[in-house]
Amino acid sequence: MSFGQGGPSWGPGGNQTPDWAALADESAARNRRKKWLLIGGGVLATAAVGAIVATAVISAGDKGSTGTGKNARELPAPTDLPNETAEPEPSFSSMAPPPPPDPKDYISDAKKDRAPITVDAFFPGKKLTTGDRVYLKGATQQTKNCAATTKGALGSILVSNGCDQVIRATYSRDGIAVTVGLAVFTTEAQAKKAAQQSSGSIATLSGSGVPAFCPAGSVCRRTSNSYGRYAYFAITGYTSGKDVTKTDKKAYATGDDLTNFTFRQIRHRGELQASAAATAPAG
């Protein structure tokens, strides 16, 4: 005889036979329970490790943590960090550097203008080149007899204002000659006054390839100016005796070239001395 589904069955001889289908279902159910237990345990273990790591990170980041473990370390609080370095801090002077020397100061007073006064210092070489124009240098002269280098009233004007010496140089090009007279004074005020009072002219200086020019009765161009303690005068004329007119661009350009050159030479003298003073060691 037999019982209902799931119960044991009786085989021949009265032996009890297991219900293999029921046993298989029960075994499968047990395996499923073990599997879920293993998964759940892994999740719990992972969560526990994460919690331990998080606790360690938080403890390490806590500036007030002292630690009690064998390998515990105390992190320095911000107030414990050094606030000074071994390198010295840069220092800056509160005083502004002195301004560079003014070149004009060195040619405005004999006390500062100590460079030698010679013909070559102001009129060097054998020619002057300005742009595409070349002027040959003729005769030169340097004298302390200021009045002897002039025509008309200019001599007395130079002497009355304390003229120390006069340097003259003549240049020529294409039949036009120019004599420049450089009068040296002790102060800028004396030189400026002499140029402003100018009357008459500097005397022409011929020779060294330049014939006499601007004879009495001829018309020549006369100019006067000053810079620093130097007054400079020029007379421009044709070596042929031709008169210079107010519309004579050629003669005017020649005279301007030579007076501009003279001005630059005076200024350059001041620049050289100012530069030397600026680079000289402090004494």
mmCIF file of N, CA and C in Angstrom, residues 39-124:
data_model
loop_
_atom_site.group_PDB
_atom_site.id
_atom_site.type_symbol
_atom_site.label_atom_id
_atom_site.label_comp_id
_atom_site.label_asym_id
_atom_site.label_seq_id
_atom_site.Cartn_x
_atom_site.Cartn_y
_atom_site.Cartn_z
ATOM 1 N N ILE A 39 26.338 35.416 1.101
ATOM 2 C CA ILE A 39 26.261 36.757 0.485
ATOM 3 C C ILE A 39 26.040 37.812 1.542
ATOM 4 N N GLY A 40 25.105 37.530 2.437
ATOM 5 C CA GLY A 40 24.822 38.503 3.497
ATOM 6 C C GLY A 40 26.018 38.733 4.387
ATOM 7 N N GLY A 41 26.752 37.657 4.688
ATOM 8 C CA GLY A 41 27.944 37.821 5.522
ATOM 9 C C GLY A 41 29.010 38.651 4.843
ATOM 10 N N GLY A 42 29.177 38.463 3.519
ATOM 11 C CA GLY A 42 30.167 39.268 2.774
ATOM 12 C C GLY A 42 29.830 40.743 2.789
ATOM 13 N N VAL A 43 28.541 41.027 2.603
ATOM 14 C CA VAL A 43 28.123 42.436 2.624
ATOM 15 C C VAL A 43 28.413 43.057 3.963
ATOM 16 N N LEU A 44 28.078 42.294 5.017
ATOM 17 C CA LEU A 44 28.329 42.828 6.361
ATOM 18 C C LEU A 44 29.818 43.018 6.615
ATOM 19 N N ALA A 45 30.636 42.063 6.138
ATOM 20 C CA ALA A 45 32.080 42.195 6.334
ATOM 21 C C ALA A 45 32.634 43.399 5.601
ATOM 22 N N THR A 46 32.170 43.617 4.336
ATOM 23 C CA THR A 46 32.618 44.794 3.559
ATOM 24 C C THR A 46 32.242 46.082 4.254
ATOM 25 N N ALA A 47 31.028 46.136 4.743
ATOM 26 C CA ALA A 47 30.572 47.343 5.459
ATOM 27 C C ALA A 47 31.412 47.585 6.691
ATOM 28 N N ALA A 48 31.771 46.495 7.384
ATOM 29 C CA ALA A 48 32.570 46.644 8.598
ATOM 30 C C ALA A 48 33.953 47.179 8.273
ATOM 31 N N VAL A 49 34.597 46.649 7.190
ATOM 32 C CA VAL A 49 35.919 47.139 6.782
ATOM 33 C C VAL A 49 35.858 48.604 6.377
ATOM 34 N N GLY A 50 34.823 48.977 5.607
ATOM 35 C CA GLY A 50 34.660 50.385 5.197
ATOM 36 C C GLY A 50 34.529 51.284 6.402
ATOM 37 N N ALA A 51 33.781 50.810 7.390
ATOM 38 C CA ALA A 51 33.607 51.633 8.596
ATOM 39 C C ALA A 51 34.925 51.811 9.316
ATOM 40 N N ILE A 52 35.739 50.729 9.376
ATOM 41 C CA ILE A 52 37.044 50.823 10.046
ATOM 42 C C ILE A 52 37.958 51.794 9.318
ATOM 43 N N VAL A 53 38.002 51.689 7.955
ATOM 44 C CA VAL A 53 38.840 52.600 7.163
ATOM 45 C C VAL A 53 38.396 54.038 7.351
ATOM 46 N N ALA A 54 37.093 54.279 7.278
ATOM 47 C CA ALA A 54 36.576 55.643 7.452
ATOM 48 C C ALA A 54 36.941 56.184 8.814
ATOM 49 N N THR A 55 36.847 55.322 9.830
ATOM 50 C CA THR A 55 37.210 55.775 11.178
ATOM 51 C C THR A 55 38.683 56.131 11.250
ATOM 52 N N ALA A 56 39.532 55.335 10.594
ATOM 53 C CA ALA A 56 40.966 55.622 10.609
ATOM 54 C C ALA A 56 41.274 56.924 9.910
ATOM 55 N N VAL A 57 40.619 57.181 8.739
ATOM 56 C CA VAL A 57 40.840 58.432 8.003
ATOM 57 C C VAL A 57 40.409 59.621 8.822
ATOM 58 N N ILE A 58 39.253 59.512 9.439
ATOM 59 C CA ILE A 58 38.753 60.624 10.254
ATOM 60 C C ILE A 58 39.680 60.872 11.425
ATOM 61 N N SER A 59 40.164 59.762 12.040
ATOM 62 C CA SER A 59 41.057 59.922 13.180
ATOM 63 C C SER A 59 42.359 60.580 12.746
ATOM 64 N N ALA A 60 42.892 60.193 11.555
ATOM 65 C CA ALA A 60 44.147 60.791 11.080
ATOM 66 C C ALA A 60 43.971 62.243 10.748
ATOM 67 N N GLY A 61 42.801 62.661 10.279
ATOM 68 C CA GLY A 61 42.555 64.054 9.920
ATOM 69 C C GLY A 61 42.160 64.909 11.089
ATOM 70 N N ASP A 62 41.973 64.326 12.233
ATOM 71 C CA ASP A 62 41.559 65.099 13.413
ATOM 72 C C ASP A 62 42.800 65.728 14.030
ATOM 73 N N LYS A 63 42.904 67.025 13.982
ATOM 74 C CA LYS A 63 44.098 67.698 14.486
ATOM 75 C C LYS A 63 44.255 67.549 15.987
ATOM 76 N N GLY A 64 43.181 67.246 16.668
ATOM 77 C CA GLY A 64 43.290 67.122 18.116
ATOM 78 C C GLY A 64 43.519 65.713 18.575
ATOM 79 N N SER A 65 43.599 64.722 17.634
ATOM 80 C CA SER A 65 43.750 63.326 18.014
ATOM 81 C C SER A 65 45.151 63.077 18.536
ATOM 82 N N THR A 66 45.242 62.375 19.658
ATOM 83 C CA THR A 66 46.549 62.046 20.238
ATOM 84 C C THR A 66 46.954 60.636 19.949
ATOM 85 N N GLY A 67 45.975 59.717 19.754
ATOM 86 C CA GLY A 67 46.287 58.324 19.439
ATOM 87 C C GLY A 67 46.809 57.579 20.644
ATOM 88 N N THR A 68 46.421 56.329 20.747
ATOM 89 C CA THR A 68 46.864 55.502 21.873
ATOM 90 C C THR A 68 47.544 54.233 21.423
ATOM 91 N N GLY A 69 47.498 53.960 20.094
ATOM 92 C CA GLY A 69 48.085 52.732 19.577
ATOM 93 C C GLY A 69 49.588 52.797 19.542
ATOM 94 N N LYS A 70 50.165 51.647 19.225
ATOM 95 C CA LYS A 70 51.621 51.556 19.172
ATOM 96 C C LYS A 70 52.218 52.464 18.113
ATOM 97 N N ASN A 71 51.554 52.546 16.955
ATOM 98 C CA ASN A 71 52.066 53.344 15.835
ATOM 99 C C ASN A 71 51.349 54.677 15.687
ATOM 100 N N ALA A 72 50.622 55.092 16.703
ATOM 101 C CA ALA A 72 49.866 56.345 16.598
ATOM 102 C C ALA A 72 50.818 57.519 16.475
ATOM 103 N N ARG A 73 50.471 58.515 15.618
ATOM 104 C CA ARG A 73 51.263 59.738 15.421
ATOM 105 C C ARG A 73 50.395 60.956 15.685
ATOM 106 N N GLU A 74 51.020 61.986 16.200
ATOM 107 C CA GLU A 74 50.294 63.235 16.459
ATOM 108 C C GLU A 74 50.632 64.227 15.360
ATOM 109 N N LEU A 75 49.637 64.660 14.598
ATOM 110 C CA LEU A 75 49.859 65.644 13.537
ATOM 111 C C LEU A 75 49.991 67.022 14.145
ATOM 112 N N PRO A 76 50.924 67.849 13.645
ATOM 113 C CA PRO A 76 51.096 69.185 14.239
ATOM 114 C C PRO A 76 49.902 70.068 13.944
ATOM 115 N N ALA A 77 49.503 70.789 14.946
ATOM 116 C CA ALA A 77 48.456 71.786 14.743
ATOM 117 C C ALA A 77 49.026 72.959 13.969
ATOM 118 N N PRO A 78 48.200 73.757 13.277
ATOM 119 C CA PRO A 78 48.711 74.895 12.496
ATOM 120 C C PRO A 78 49.587 75.822 13.315
ATOM 121 N N THR A 79 49.292 75.967 14.589
ATOM 122 C CA THR A 79 50.083 76.886 15.410
ATOM 123 C C THR A 79 51.461 76.339 15.713
ATOM 124 N N ASP A 80 51.658 75.010 15.477
ATOM 125 C CA ASP A 80 52.952 74.413 15.753
ATOM 126 C C ASP A 80 53.909 74.496 14.573
ATOM 127 N N LEU A 81 53.397 74.862 13.382
ATOM 128 C CA LEU A 81 54.244 74.947 12.200
ATOM 129 C C LEU A 81 55.121 76.188 12.259
ATOM 130 N N PRO A 82 56.353 76.113 11.733
ATOM 131 C CA PRO A 82 57.228 77.306 11.777
ATOM 132 C C PRO A 82 56.674 78.425 10.921
ATOM 133 N N ASN A 83 56.724 79.650 11.452
ATOM 134 C CA ASN A 83 56.228 80.800 10.701
ATOM 135 C C ASN A 83 57.354 81.640 10.131
ATOM 136 N N GLU A 84 58.592 81.208 10.222
ATOM 137 C CA GLU A 84 59.722 81.920 9.661
ATOM 138 C C GLU A 84 60.597 80.942 8.908
ATOM 139 N N THR A 85 61.212 81.398 7.848
ATOM 140 C CA THR A 85 62.117 80.556 7.076
ATOM 141 C C THR A 85 63.553 80.935 7.398
ATOM 142 N N ALA A 86 64.456 80.075 6.963
ATOM 143 C CA ALA A 86 65.872 80.356 7.217
ATOM 144 C C ALA A 86 66.401 81.458 6.323
ATOM 145 N N GLU A 87 65.742 81.705 5.171
ATOM 146 C CA GLU A 87 66.196 82.743 4.248
ATOM 147 C C GLU A 87 65.844 84.128 4.782
ATOM 148 N N PRO A 88 66.777 85.089 4.700
ATOM 149 C CA PRO A 88 66.454 86.447 5.169
ATOM 150 C C PRO A 88 65.463 87.117 4.243
ATOM 151 N N GLU A 89 64.608 87.929 4.797
ATOM 152 C CA GLU A 89 63.629 88.650 3.993
ATOM 153 C C GLU A 89 64.320 89.785 3.242
ATOM 154 N N PRO A 90 63.897 90.075 1.983
ATOM 155 C CA PRO A 90 64.520 91.174 1.236
ATOM 156 C C PRO A 90 64.219 92.504 1.890
ATOM 157 N N SER A 91 65.186 93.373 1.782
ATOM 158 C CA SER A 91 65.008 94.719 2.335
ATOM 159 C C SER A 91 65.143 95.729 1.215
ATOM 160 N N PHE A 92 64.415 96.795 1.303
ATOM 161 C CA PHE A 92 64.401 97.835 0.279
ATOM 162 C C PHE A 92 64.673 99.188 0.931
ATOM 163 N N SER A 93 65.491 99.961 0.233
ATOM 164 C CA SER A 93 65.782 101.291 0.766
ATOM 165 C C SER A 93 64.586 102.207 0.560
ATOM 166 N N SER A 94 64.327 103.008 1.565
ATOM 167 C CA SER A 94 63.220 103.952 1.462
ATOM 168 C C SER A 94 63.641 105.227 0.737
ATOM 169 N N MET A 95 64.924 105.339 0.425
ATOM 170 C CA MET A 95 65.420 106.538 -0.249
ATOM 171 C C MET A 95 65.443 106.314 -1.756
ATOM 172 N N ALA A 96 64.945 107.268 -2.497
ATOM 173 C CA ALA A 96 64.949 107.193 -3.959
ATOM 174 C C ALA A 96 66.364 107.419 -4.469
ATOM 175 N N PRO A 97 66.750 106.731 -5.562
ATOM 176 C CA PRO A 97 68.098 106.956 -6.108
ATOM 177 C C PRO A 97 68.227 108.370 -6.640
ATOM 178 N N PRO A 98 69.429 108.911 -6.590
ATOM 179 C CA PRO A 98 69.609 110.290 -7.071
ATOM 180 C C PRO A 98 69.397 110.362 -8.572
ATOM 181 N N PRO A 99 68.914 111.483 -9.070
ATOM 182 C CA PRO A 99 68.721 111.621 -10.521
ATOM 183 C C PRO A 99 70.059 111.634 -11.233
ATOM 184 N N PRO A 100 70.088 111.215 -12.500
ATOM 185 C CA PRO A 100 71.352 111.237 -13.240
ATOM 186 C C PRO A 100 71.836 112.675 -13.423
ATOM 187 N N PRO A 101 73.133 112.858 -13.517
ATOM 188 C CA PRO A 101 73.665 114.211 -13.682
ATOM 189 C C PRO A 101 73.163 114.851 -14.974
ATOM 190 N N ASP A 102 72.929 116.145 -14.916
ATOM 191 C CA ASP A 102 72.508 116.902 -16.090
ATOM 192 C C ASP A 102 73.753 117.325 -16.864
ATOM 193 N N PRO A 103 73.882 116.881 -18.128
ATOM 194 C CA PRO A 103 75.094 117.234 -18.886
ATOM 195 C C PRO A 103 75.344 118.741 -18.957
ATOM 196 N N LYS A 104 74.283 119.515 -18.998
ATOM 197 C CA LYS A 104 74.484 120.960 -19.114
ATOM 198 C C LYS A 104 75.157 121.555 -17.884
ATOM 199 N N ASP A 105 74.967 120.903 -16.723
ATOM 200 C CA ASP A 105 75.619 121.404 -15.511
ATOM 201 C C ASP A 105 77.134 121.420 -15.654
ATOM 202 N N TYR A 106 77.647 120.491 -16.461
ATOM 203 C CA TYR A 106 79.098 120.356 -16.585
ATOM 204 C C TYR A 106 79.712 121.277 -17.638
ATOM 205 N N ILE A 107 78.888 122.009 -18.339
ATOM 206 C CA ILE A 107 79.433 122.985 -19.290
ATOM 207 C C ILE A 107 78.912 124.388 -18.995
ATOM 208 N N SER A 108 78.294 124.550 -17.839
ATOM 209 C CA SER A 108 77.728 125.851 -17.491
ATOM 210 C C SER A 108 78.570 126.620 -16.494
ATOM 211 N N ASP A 109 79.566 125.955 -15.901
ATOM 212 C CA ASP A 109 80.404 126.618 -14.900
ATOM 213 C C ASP A 109 81.803 126.028 -14.985
ATOM 214 N N ALA A 110 82.796 126.899 -14.937
ATOM 215 C CA ALA A 110 84.186 126.449 -15.062
ATOM 216 C C ALA A 110 84.597 125.526 -13.921
ATOM 217 N N LYS A 111 83.906 125.594 -12.780
ATOM 218 C CA LYS A 111 84.261 124.742 -11.646
ATOM 219 C C LYS A 111 83.965 123.269 -11.927
ATOM 220 N N LYS A 112 82.979 122.993 -12.765
ATOM 221 C CA LYS A 112 82.641 121.617 -13.135
ATOM 222 C C LYS A 112 83.197 121.220 -14.501
ATOM 223 N N ASP A 113 83.347 122.179 -15.371
ATOM 224 C CA ASP A 113 83.804 121.912 -16.734
ATOM 225 C C ASP A 113 85.327 121.831 -16.722
ATOM 226 N N ARG A 114 85.836 120.630 -16.413
ATOM 227 C CA ARG A 114 87.269 120.466 -16.201
ATOM 228 C C ARG A 114 87.983 119.781 -17.369
ATOM 229 N N ALA A 115 87.262 119.405 -18.387
ATOM 230 C CA ALA A 115 87.906 118.758 -19.532
ATOM 231 C C ALA A 115 88.793 119.768 -20.266
ATOM 232 N N PRO A 116 89.864 119.272 -20.918
ATOM 233 C CA PRO A 116 90.761 120.188 -21.645
ATOM 234 C C PRO A 116 90.024 120.959 -22.741
ATOM 235 N N ILE A 117 90.389 122.208 -22.916
ATOM 236 C CA ILE A 117 89.821 123.055 -23.970
ATOM 237 C C ILE A 117 90.873 123.184 -25.062
ATOM 238 N N THR A 118 90.636 122.511 -26.179
ATOM 239 C CA THR A 118 91.571 122.533 -27.300
ATOM 240 C C THR A 118 90.794 122.645 -28.607
ATOM 241 N N VAL A 119 91.523 122.925 -29.671
ATOM 242 C CA VAL A 119 90.891 122.990 -30.988
ATOM 243 C C VAL A 119 90.286 121.644 -31.358
ATOM 244 N N ASP A 120 91.062 120.579 -31.157
ATOM 245 C CA ASP A 120 90.578 119.251 -31.543
ATOM 246 C C ASP A 120 89.424 118.773 -30.674
ATOM 247 N N ALA A 121 89.287 119.290 -29.463
ATOM 248 C CA ALA A 121 88.175 118.890 -28.608
ATOM 249 C C ALA A 121 86.845 119.352 -29.192
ATOM 250 N N PHE A 122 86.861 120.466 -29.897
ATOM 251 C CA PHE A 122 85.624 121.005 -30.478
ATOM 252 C C PHE A 122 85.555 120.832 -31.990
ATOM 253 N N PHE A 123 86.688 120.860 -32.658
ATOM 254 C CA PHE A 123 86.719 120.765 -34.129
ATOM 255 C C PHE A 123 87.734 119.694 -34.543
ATOM 256 N N PRO A 124 87.405 118.412 -34.331
ATOM 257 C CA PRO A 124 88.365 117.346 -34.617
ATOM 258 C C PRO A 124 88.425 116.988 -36.103
#
